[in-house]
Coordinates of C-alpha atoms in Angstrom, one line a residue:
Chain A
M18 CA 86.5 76.3 77.8
Q19 CA 82.1 74.6 80.1
T20 CA 81.9 78.4 81.4
R21 CA 82.8 79.8 78.0
K22 CA 80.2 78.5 76.2
A23 CA 77.8 78.5 79.6
R24 CA 78.6 82.5 79.4
A25 CA 78.4 83.3 75.7
R26 CA 74.3 81.0 75.9
H27 CA 73.2 83.3 78.7
W28 CA 74.6 86.3 76.6
F29 CA 72.1 85.0 73.7
E30 CA 69.4 83.5 76.2
N31 CA 69.6 87.7 77.8
L32 CA 70.1 89.9 74.5
R33 CA 66.8 87.9 73.4
D34 CA 64.8 89.2 76.2
S35 CA 66.0 92.4 75.9
I36 CA 64.9 92.4 72.2
I37 CA 62.2 90.9 72.8
E38 CA 60.9 93.7 75.5
I39 CA 61.9 96.6 73.1
F40 CA 60.2 94.8 70.5
E41 CA 56.8 94.8 72.6
A42 CA 57.2 98.0 74.2
L43 CA 57.1 99.4 69.9
E44 CA 54.2 96.9 69.8
R45 CA 52.3 99.6 72.1
E46 CA 53.8 102.4 71.3
A47 CA 52.7 102.4 67.5
P48 CA 50.2 105.1 66.6
D49 CA 46.0 103.2 66.2
A50 CA 45.3 105.0 63.3
L51 CA 47.4 103.4 60.7
Y52 CA 48.3 100.1 62.6
P53 CA 44.4 99.0 63.8
G54 CA 44.6 96.2 66.9
V55 CA 45.8 95.1 69.7
P56 CA 49.3 95.7 69.8
G57 CA 51.0 92.1 69.5
K58 CA 53.0 90.1 72.5
F59 CA 56.2 87.3 71.7
E60 CA 54.7 83.9 71.7
R61 CA 58.1 81.5 73.3
I62 CA 58.4 77.9 71.6
P63 CA 60.4 75.4 73.5
W64 CA 61.9 73.1 70.6
Q65 CA 64.4 70.4 71.4
R66 CA 66.7 68.5 68.5
A67 CA 65.8 64.4 68.2
K68 CA 68.5 61.7 70.5
D69 CA 71.1 60.8 68.9
A70 CA 71.6 56.8 68.3
E71 CA 72.6 56.5 71.3
G72 CA 69.4 58.1 73.1
E73 CA 72.1 61.5 74.3
D74 CA 70.4 65.1 74.0
L75 CA 71.4 67.5 71.3
G76 CA 70.2 70.3 72.9
G77 CA 67.4 71.8 70.9
G78 CA 66.4 75.7 71.4
V79 CA 63.4 78.3 71.8
M80 CA 61.7 79.6 69.2
G81 CA 60.4 83.3 69.4
M82 CA 57.3 84.4 67.6
M83 CA 55.7 88.0 67.5
H84 CA 52.5 87.9 64.3
G85 CA 52.0 91.6 65.3
R86 CA 50.1 94.9 64.1
L87 CA 53.5 96.8 63.7
F88 CA 56.3 93.8 63.5
E89 CA 53.7 91.5 60.6
K90 CA 56.6 89.1 61.3
V91 CA 59.2 88.5 63.7
G92 CA 61.5 86.1 65.1
V93 CA 64.2 86.0 68.0
H94 CA 65.2 82.9 68.2
T95 CA 68.1 81.6 70.6
S96 CA 69.7 77.8 69.9
T97 CA 72.2 75.8 71.8
V98 CA 72.6 72.9 70.1
H99 CA 75.8 69.8 69.2
G100 CA 76.4 66.6 68.5
H101 CA 78.2 65.2 64.8
F102 CA 78.4 67.7 61.7
A103 CA 77.7 65.1 58.4
D104 CA 80.4 64.1 56.8
D105 CA 80.0 66.1 53.8
F106 CA 79.3 68.7 55.4
A107 CA 82.2 69.0 59.0
R108 CA 84.3 69.0 55.4
H109 CA 83.6 72.0 55.5
V110 CA 83.8 73.4 58.8
K111 CA 87.1 75.4 60.7
G112 CA 88.5 72.4 62.6
A113 CA 85.5 70.0 62.3
S114 CA 87.7 68.0 59.1
Q115 CA 88.7 65.6 61.2
D116 CA 86.6 65.8 64.5
P117 CA 83.5 66.2 63.1
R118 CA 82.0 67.4 67.1
F119 CA 80.2 70.6 67.4
W120 CA 78.9 72.4 70.0
A121 CA 76.9 76.1 69.0
S122 CA 75.1 78.4 71.4
G123 CA 73.6 81.3 68.6
I124 CA 70.7 84.5 68.9
S125 CA 69.2 84.9 65.4
L126 CA 66.5 87.8 64.2
I127 CA 64.6 88.5 61.4
A128 CA 62.1 91.1 61.7
H129 CA 59.0 91.8 58.6
M130 CA 57.0 95.1 58.8
K131 CA 53.9 96.2 58.3
N132 CA 54.8 99.5 57.1
P133 CA 56.7 98.9 53.7
R134 CA 58.8 102.2 54.9
I135 CA 60.5 100.3 57.6
P136 CA 63.1 98.1 57.0
A137 CA 62.9 95.2 56.9
V138 CA 66.0 93.7 59.2
H139 CA 68.6 90.7 60.0
M140 CA 70.7 90.3 62.8
N141 CA 72.6 87.0 64.2
T142 CA 75.5 86.0 66.7
R143 CA 76.8 82.4 67.7
M144 CA 79.8 80.8 69.3
L145 CA 80.9 78.1 67.3
V146 CA 83.3 75.4 69.4
T147 CA 84.6 72.5 67.0
T148 CA 88.2 71.8 67.7
E149 CA 88.2 75.2 67.8
C150 CA 86.3 78.5 68.6
W151 CA 85.0 80.9 67.2
F152 CA 82.7 83.9 66.9
G153 CA 80.7 85.0 63.8
G154 CA 77.1 86.8 63.3
G155 CA 76.1 90.0 61.5
A156 CA 73.3 92.5 60.9
D157 CA 71.9 93.7 58.1
L158 CA 69.6 96.3 56.9
N159 CA 66.9 95.4 54.3
P160 CA 64.9 98.5 52.9
T161 CA 61.3 97.8 51.2
V162 CA 60.8 100.5 49.1
D163 CA 62.8 101.4 46.4
E164 CA 63.2 104.9 47.5
Q165 CA 65.0 103.7 50.6
R166 CA 67.0 100.8 48.8
F167 CA 71.0 103.1 48.7
A168 CA 73.7 103.4 50.8
T169 CA 73.3 107.0 50.8
H170 CA 70.5 106.7 52.6
P171 CA 70.2 108.5 55.5
D172 CA 68.5 105.0 57.1
A173 CA 71.2 103.0 55.8
R174 CA 74.4 105.4 57.0
Y175 CA 72.7 106.0 60.5
F176 CA 72.8 101.6 60.7
H177 CA 75.8 101.2 58.9
A178 CA 78.1 104.6 61.4
G179 CA 76.2 102.3 64.7
L180 CA 78.1 99.5 63.3
K181 CA 81.0 101.0 62.7
Q182 CA 81.5 103.2 66.4
T183 CA 81.0 99.5 67.6
C184 CA 83.3 98.2 65.4
D185 CA 86.1 101.1 66.0
G186 CA 86.1 100.1 70.1
F187 CA 87.4 97.1 68.9
D188 CA 89.4 96.6 66.3
P189 CA 89.7 100.0 63.3
A190 CA 90.7 97.3 60.6
F191 CA 86.8 95.7 61.7
Y192 CA 84.4 97.8 59.7
P193 CA 85.7 98.1 56.7
K194 CA 86.1 94.2 56.4
Y195 CA 83.4 92.9 57.3
S196 CA 81.1 95.4 56.0
K197 CA 83.0 94.6 52.3
W198 CA 81.5 91.2 53.6
A199 CA 78.2 91.8 54.2
E200 CA 78.0 93.8 50.8
E201 CA 79.5 90.2 48.7
Y202 CA 77.6 88.2 51.1
F203 CA 74.3 89.6 50.9
F204 CA 74.3 89.7 47.6
L205 CA 72.0 87.6 44.8
P206 CA 74.5 87.2 41.7
H207 CA 71.3 85.5 39.9
R208 CA 69.9 89.1 40.0
G209 CA 73.1 91.1 39.4
E210 CA 71.4 92.8 43.2
H211 CA 71.6 93.5 46.9
R212 CA 69.9 92.2 49.3
G213 CA 69.8 95.0 50.5
V214 CA 71.7 97.9 51.3
G215 CA 74.1 95.7 53.9
G216 CA 75.7 96.4 57.3
I217 CA 78.1 93.3 58.7
F218 CA 79.5 90.3 58.1
Y219 CA 81.9 88.7 60.4
D220 CA 82.8 85.0 60.7
H221 CA 85.9 82.8 62.4
L222 CA 86.8 85.5 65.1
D223 CA 89.1 83.8 67.4
A224 CA 91.6 86.3 68.4
D225 CA 91.5 86.4 71.8
W226 CA 87.8 85.1 73.4
D227 CA 87.2 87.9 75.8
R228 CA 87.4 90.4 73.5
D229 CA 86.1 88.0 70.5
F230 CA 83.1 87.5 73.1
A231 CA 83.1 91.7 74.0
F232 CA 82.7 92.4 70.3
T233 CA 80.1 90.5 69.4
Q234 CA 78.3 91.5 72.7
G235 CA 77.8 95.3 71.4
V236 CA 77.3 93.8 68.2
G237 CA 74.1 93.3 70.4
K238 CA 73.7 95.7 72.2
T239 CA 74.0 98.0 69.6
F240 CA 71.1 96.4 67.2
C241 CA 69.5 97.3 70.7
E242 CA 69.8 100.7 69.9
I243 CA 70.2 101.5 66.5
Y244 CA 66.5 99.4 64.5
P245 CA 64.3 101.1 67.1
A246 CA 65.2 104.6 66.4
L247 CA 64.9 103.3 63.1
V248 CA 61.6 102.4 63.6
R249 CA 60.6 105.4 65.2
R250 CA 61.6 107.7 62.2
H251 CA 59.3 106.2 61.0
I252 CA 56.2 104.9 63.2
D253 CA 54.1 107.9 62.4
E254 CA 54.7 107.9 58.1
P255 CA 51.3 105.8 56.7
W256 CA 52.3 104.3 52.9
T257 CA 50.9 104.1 50.5
G258 CA 49.6 100.6 48.0
A259 CA 52.6 101.4 45.5
E260 CA 54.4 101.1 48.5
S261 CA 53.5 97.9 49.8
A262 CA 54.0 95.8 45.8
Q263 CA 57.8 97.5 46.4
Q264 CA 57.9 95.3 49.8
A265 CA 55.8 91.9 47.9
K266 CA 58.5 92.1 45.5
W267 CA 61.7 92.5 48.4
R268 CA 60.1 89.7 50.2
G269 CA 60.5 88.2 47.3
R270 CA 64.1 88.4 47.0
Y271 CA 64.4 88.1 50.0
V272 CA 63.1 84.7 49.7
E273 CA 65.7 83.8 47.3
F274 CA 68.5 84.7 49.4
N275 CA 67.4 82.9 52.4
L276 CA 66.8 79.7 50.1
L277 CA 69.2 79.6 47.2
Y278 CA 72.3 81.5 49.6
D279 CA 72.1 82.1 52.7
R280 CA 74.5 79.6 55.2
G281 CA 71.7 79.8 57.9
T282 CA 69.6 77.9 56.4
T283 CA 72.4 75.3 54.7
F284 CA 73.9 74.6 58.5
G285 CA 70.1 74.8 59.7
L286 CA 68.9 72.1 57.5
K287 CA 71.7 69.7 57.2
T288 CA 72.0 69.3 61.2
G289 CA 68.7 68.5 61.7
G290 CA 67.5 71.6 63.1
N291 CA 64.8 73.3 64.0
V292 CA 62.9 73.7 60.4
E293 CA 59.9 76.0 61.5
S294 CA 62.8 78.2 63.2
I295 CA 64.9 78.1 60.2
L296 CA 62.2 79.0 57.6
S297 CA 60.2 81.4 60.0
S298 CA 62.3 84.3 58.4
M299 CA 60.1 84.2 55.6
P300 CA 58.3 87.0 54.8
P301 CA 54.8 86.8 56.1
S302 CA 53.9 87.4 52.4
A303 CA 55.7 88.1 48.7
R304 CA 54.7 88.3 45.7
W305 CA 56.8 87.7 41.6
P306 CA 54.1 89.4 39.6
Chain B
M5 CA 72.4 65.1 14.5
Q6 CA 71.2 68.7 12.5
T7 CA 68.5 67.1 12.2
R8 CA 66.9 65.4 14.9
K9 CA 67.9 68.3 16.6
A10 CA 65.9 71.1 14.7
R11 CA 62.8 68.5 14.6
A12 CA 63.4 68.9 18.7
R13 CA 63.4 71.9 18.9
H14 CA 60.3 72.1 16.2
W15 CA 57.9 69.7 18.4
F16 CA 58.4 71.8 21.6
E17 CA 58.0 75.5 20.0
N18 CA 54.7 74.1 18.1
L19 CA 53.7 72.3 21.4
R20 CA 54.2 75.6 23.1
D21 CA 51.7 77.1 20.1
S22 CA 49.4 74.7 20.8
I23 CA 49.3 75.2 24.6
I24 CA 48.8 78.8 24.3
E25 CA 45.9 78.1 22.6
I26 CA 43.6 75.9 24.2
F27 CA 45.1 78.3 27.8
E28 CA 43.6 81.4 26.4
A29 CA 40.7 79.4 24.9
L30 CA 39.5 78.7 29.1
E31 CA 40.4 82.0 29.7
R32 CA 37.4 82.5 27.2
E33 CA 35.5 80.5 28.4
A34 CA 35.9 81.4 32.2
P35 CA 32.7 82.0 33.6
D36 CA 32.2 86.2 34.8
A37 CA 31.0 85.7 37.7
L38 CA 33.8 84.0 39.3
Y39 CA 36.2 85.8 36.6
P40 CA 35.6 89.2 36.8
G41 CA 37.9 91.3 33.7
V42 CA 39.6 91.3 30.3
P43 CA 40.7 87.3 29.7
G44 CA 43.8 87.0 29.3
K45 CA 46.5 86.5 26.4
F46 CA 49.8 85.2 26.3
E47 CA 52.6 87.3 25.9
R48 CA 55.7 86.6 24.2
I49 CA 58.9 88.2 24.8
P50 CA 62.0 86.4 23.6
W51 CA 65.5 86.9 24.9
Q52 CA 69.2 85.9 23.7
R53 CA 72.2 84.2 26.0
A54 CA 74.7 86.4 25.9
K55 CA 78.0 85.8 23.2
D56 CA 80.7 84.0 24.2
A57 CA 84.1 85.6 24.4
E58 CA 84.8 85.0 20.7
G59 CA 81.4 86.2 19.7
E60 CA 79.4 83.0 18.8
D61 CA 75.8 82.4 19.4
L62 CA 74.6 80.7 22.5
G63 CA 71.1 80.7 21.7
G64 CA 68.2 81.9 23.7
G65 CA 64.1 81.8 23.9
V66 CA 60.6 82.9 24.1
M67 CA 59.0 82.7 26.8
G68 CA 55.6 83.2 27.0
M69 CA 54.3 84.9 29.9
M70 CA 50.1 84.9 30.7
H71 CA 49.0 87.0 33.3
G72 CA 45.3 86.7 33.3
R73 CA 42.1 86.1 35.8
L74 CA 42.0 81.8 35.4
F75 CA 45.7 81.9 34.9
E76 CA 46.4 83.8 37.7
K77 CA 50.4 83.8 36.2
V78 CA 50.9 81.5 33.5
G79 CA 54.7 80.5 31.8
V80 CA 55.1 78.3 29.1
H81 CA 58.4 78.9 27.5
T82 CA 60.1 77.4 24.9
S83 CA 64.4 77.5 24.8
T84 CA 67.5 76.8 22.6
V85 CA 70.9 76.9 24.1
H86 CA 74.3 75.6 23.2
G87 CA 77.5 76.5 24.5
H88 CA 79.9 74.9 26.9
F89 CA 79.0 74.2 30.7
A90 CA 81.3 75.6 33.9
D91 CA 84.1 72.9 34.7
D92 CA 82.5 71.7 38.1
F93 CA 79.0 71.5 36.8
A94 CA 79.7 69.4 33.1
R95 CA 80.9 66.8 35.5
H96 CA 77.8 66.4 37.0
V97 CA 76.7 65.8 33.5
K98 CA 76.3 62.2 31.1
G99 CA 78.4 62.9 28.7
A100 CA 80.4 66.8 29.4
S101 CA 83.0 65.1 31.8
Q102 CA 86.0 65.2 28.9
D103 CA 84.1 67.8 26.4
P104 CA 82.3 69.8 27.8
R105 CA 80.3 71.7 25.0
F106 CA 76.1 71.2 24.8
W107 CA 73.1 71.5 23.4
A108 CA 69.1 71.7 24.8
S109 CA 65.6 72.3 23.4
G110 CA 63.0 72.6 25.6
I111 CA 59.3 73.9 26.6
S112 CA 58.5 74.6 30.1
L113 CA 55.3 75.3 32.0
I114 CA 54.3 76.1 34.7
A115 CA 50.8 77.7 35.4
H116 CA 49.4 79.1 38.6
M117 CA 45.1 79.5 38.6
K118 CA 43.4 82.1 40.6
N119 CA 40.8 80.0 41.8
P120 CA 42.8 77.4 44.8
R121 CA 40.4 74.5 43.8
I122 CA 42.1 74.3 40.0
P123 CA 44.9 72.7 40.8
A124 CA 48.7 74.7 40.0
V125 CA 50.4 72.0 37.5
H126 CA 54.2 71.6 36.2
M127 CA 55.9 70.1 32.5
N128 CA 58.9 70.2 31.6
T129 CA 60.3 68.6 28.4
R130 CA 63.7 68.2 26.6
M131 CA 66.2 66.7 24.5
L132 CA 70.4 67.8 25.0
V133 CA 73.2 66.8 23.4
T134 CA 76.6 66.6 24.9
T135 CA 78.9 63.9 23.5
E136 CA 75.8 62.1 24.2
C137 CA 72.4 62.7 23.4
W138 CA 69.2 62.0 25.7
F139 CA 65.3 63.6 26.4
G140 CA 64.0 64.3 29.7
G141 CA 60.9 65.8 31.2
G142 CA 58.0 65.3 33.2
A143 CA 54.6 66.6 34.3
D144 CA 53.2 66.4 37.9
L145 CA 50.3 68.0 39.4
N146 CA 49.8 70.6 42.6
P147 CA 46.1 71.2 44.5
T148 CA 46.5 74.1 46.3
V149 CA 43.3 72.8 49.0
D150 CA 43.8 70.5 52.0
E151 CA 41.7 68.5 50.4
Q152 CA 42.9 67.3 47.3
R153 CA 46.7 66.1 47.8
F154 CA 45.7 63.0 48.2
A155 CA 47.2 60.6 45.5
T156 CA 43.3 58.8 45.9
H157 CA 41.8 62.3 45.3
P158 CA 40.1 62.0 41.9
D159 CA 42.2 64.6 39.7
A160 CA 45.2 62.9 41.3
R161 CA 44.0 59.9 39.9
Y162 CA 42.9 61.4 36.1
F163 CA 46.1 62.7 36.0
H164 CA 47.9 59.7 37.0
A165 CA 46.1 57.4 34.8
G166 CA 46.9 59.2 31.5
L167 CA 50.1 59.7 31.8
K168 CA 50.1 55.8 32.6
Q169 CA 48.2 54.8 29.2
T170 CA 51.0 57.1 27.3
C171 CA 53.5 55.3 29.2
D172 CA 51.9 51.5 28.8
G173 CA 51.6 52.7 25.1
F174 CA 55.7 52.7 24.9
D175 CA 56.7 50.2 27.8
P176 CA 55.6 49.0 30.8
A177 CA 58.7 49.8 32.8
F178 CA 58.2 53.4 32.1
Y179 CA 55.1 54.2 34.1
P180 CA 55.9 52.5 37.8
K181 CA 59.9 54.1 37.6
Y182 CA 59.0 57.8 36.1
S183 CA 55.7 57.3 38.7
K184 CA 58.1 57.1 41.4
W185 CA 61.2 59.3 40.4
A186 CA 58.5 61.8 40.2
E187 CA 57.5 61.1 44.0
E188 CA 61.1 61.3 45.4
Y189 CA 61.9 63.8 42.9
F190 CA 59.3 65.8 44.1
F191 CA 59.5 66.0 47.7
L192 CA 61.2 67.8 50.3
P193 CA 63.3 66.2 52.8
H194 CA 63.6 69.8 55.6
R195 CA 59.3 69.6 55.6
G196 CA 59.1 65.8 54.9
E197 CA 56.0 66.6 52.8
H198 CA 55.7 65.9 48.5
R199 CA 55.4 68.8 46.6
G200 CA 51.8 68.1 45.4
V201 CA 50.3 64.8 43.9
G202 CA 53.3 63.3 42.0
G203 CA 53.6 62.0 38.3
I204 CA 56.5 61.5 35.9
F205 CA 59.6 62.0 35.9
Y206 CA 62.4 61.0 33.9
D207 CA 66.2 61.6 32.6
H208 CA 68.8 60.3 30.4
L209 CA 65.8 58.9 27.8
D210 CA 68.5 57.3 24.8
A211 CA 67.4 53.6 23.9
D212 CA 66.6 54.5 20.0
W213 CA 66.3 58.1 19.8
D214 CA 62.6 57.6 17.4
R215 CA 60.9 56.3 19.8
D216 CA 62.4 58.9 22.7
F217 CA 61.1 61.5 20.9
A218 CA 57.7 60.4 19.8
F219 CA 57.3 59.5 23.6
T220 CA 58.4 62.8 24.9
Q221 CA 56.2 64.5 22.1
G222 CA 53.6 61.5 23.4
V223 CA 53.9 63.3 27.3
G224 CA 53.5 66.9 25.5
K225 CA 49.9 65.7 23.9
T226 CA 48.9 64.0 27.0
F227 CA 49.2 67.0 29.0
C228 CA 47.2 69.1 27.0
E229 CA 43.9 66.8 26.8
I230 CA 44.6 66.2 30.9
Y231 CA 45.0 69.5 32.4
P232 CA 42.4 71.7 30.9
A233 CA 40.0 68.8 32.0
L234 CA 41.0 68.9 35.1
V235 CA 41.0 72.4 34.6
R236 CA 37.1 72.5 33.1
R237 CA 35.9 70.0 36.4
H238 CA 36.4 72.5 38.5
I239 CA 36.4 75.9 36.6
D240 CA 32.8 77.0 37.7
E241 CA 33.2 76.2 41.3
P242 CA 33.4 79.5 44.1
W243 CA 36.2 79.8 46.1
T244 CA 36.0 79.9 50.0
G245 CA 39.2 82.8 51.9
A246 CA 40.0 79.6 54.1
E247 CA 40.8 78.0 50.1
S248 CA 43.3 81.1 49.5
A249 CA 44.9 80.7 52.4
Q250 CA 45.6 77.1 52.0
Q251 CA 46.2 78.0 48.4
A252 CA 49.1 81.1 49.6
K253 CA 50.6 78.3 51.9
W254 CA 50.8 75.7 49.4
R255 CA 52.4 78.5 46.6
G256 CA 55.1 78.8 49.6
R257 CA 56.0 75.9 49.5
Y258 CA 56.2 75.5 46.2
V259 CA 58.6 78.1 46.2
E260 CA 60.6 76.4 49.2
F261 CA 61.5 73.4 46.5
N262 CA 62.3 75.6 43.4
L263 CA 64.9 77.7 45.5
L264 CA 66.4 74.8 46.9
Y265 CA 65.7 71.3 45.2
D266 CA 64.5 72.0 41.3
R267 CA 66.9 70.9 39.2
G268 CA 65.6 73.0 36.3
T269 CA 66.7 75.9 38.7
T270 CA 70.5 75.1 39.3
F271 CA 70.9 74.5 35.7
G272 CA 69.2 77.1 34.2
L273 CA 71.5 79.7 36.7
K274 CA 74.3 78.0 36.1
T275 CA 75.1 77.8 32.5
G276 CA 73.7 81.2 32.3
G277 CA 69.8 81.1 31.6
N278 CA 67.3 83.9 31.3
V279 CA 66.9 84.6 35.2
E280 CA 63.3 86.0 34.3
S281 CA 62.5 82.9 32.3
I282 CA 63.3 80.7 35.4
L283 CA 62.0 82.3 38.0
S284 CA 58.5 82.7 36.0
S285 CA 58.0 79.7 37.9
M286 CA 57.3 81.4 40.8
P287 CA 54.2 81.6 42.5
P288 CA 52.6 84.7 41.9
S289 CA 51.9 84.9 45.8
A290 CA 53.0 83.0 48.4
R291 CA 52.7 83.3 51.9
W292 CA 54.2 81.5 55.5
P293 CA 52.5 82.9 58.1

């Protein structure tokens, strides 16, 4: 198990480095006419969880944040934490009801783009260890202009096709199951609206550690291909004030989802996670007109 | 009980009319140099809850919204609803665990001001009937510039003094108890921050219906005096870009509180309330830089 933990952590941190490199390259590539100013660079901010009563180290992470000219606000974070779940929380976590000890390592990413014609995106994968061990995660696309918010839009099709190909390389049952899960998960019941155009969501994947880990790596690698391609698809498109207003509205829905329903947010806040890091996923601005 | 319900409803709707009149007068009064444009007027939007399976009417309300030049976004809503609580919700409501039927009438108000030097404010009072009957509500002040966010600031002192006077007219134990309750309630544990400078918060007030109702009326009347006075205190003060940035940040905290902790929001969303009305309390804009 120690080797597995180390391998997973190593992967999440390597993936973080790759994504940071790719996003910084996109910052430089963005045309000056549409994106004035200096290309952004990531700042890496390490944080540690407060030690427990016995003075034991409980892990921490690194927040990677960039406030750029193309990426208005993007966070690419890794963390590796361990300790004991609070009792009421442990009851709801696989394998933790009898023994509340846990270890978790993962990467989480959210990109809010300056240009409303470039969809926002979220990606997150992690390995969890209680008395059991599993992987979970997902990726979903969040277009911020109305005309792109349809499953039939070429961007949505392309994003889903990339994830489907990765899923199909492991198990033909994955994509139907995990895309449906994303459809159900990224939904705002009070609005009767989906958060975006979906993607995949998976959890409690514990069939075979090596395959599960390879799949989790596959999701990360696929993300590194498909999202930059979508950014390049729209990077030269100018936008209107009306489109920025739509972006501000859909960013508001993103805020509603994160604070009302997102399990990652709840998990983070209930396990003494880093508040700055957890809430760094919030859009830079939002409007409720 | 029918008479009491009718009297309470009548009061909440009368109070709504008074507040609308006062706020529209302030809109007209605002100096053109600082607040260009036409003074705002309230729009009243009636809504009905969907009928239940037996086709029985379940009540509804009126959303009063104004997007003005002084009041950037203000909602003054009344509603009178009834029906059955969902089982899991009924368990948590006084007098509803055996019989989930309820009736509720109230007023809720939130004002987000254009000028960051004028604090935002929230006020809400209601009568609830299950197998028991009680009043609840409160008011709290939410300054949006850093220098005003202290209990010792003259605005905070004035707001609290007004509420204290009203409380003391009924019971000297009220203000200490209810201001402490507000202090505990309007708090963001994940930030370790208070939402604003507090006020009062009370619930399950069922000592003597006539006195409880009179107290609830007192809170409304006091609000009508103290908040307009605070608006007039700052209405002529110009503001800086730095102050608007502070406002955007504190509005973000307001969003976090409402979606993570506010019972009114939870109550509304779980009882099939009017989503537009419930979320109309969201600030017109917010930033998470």
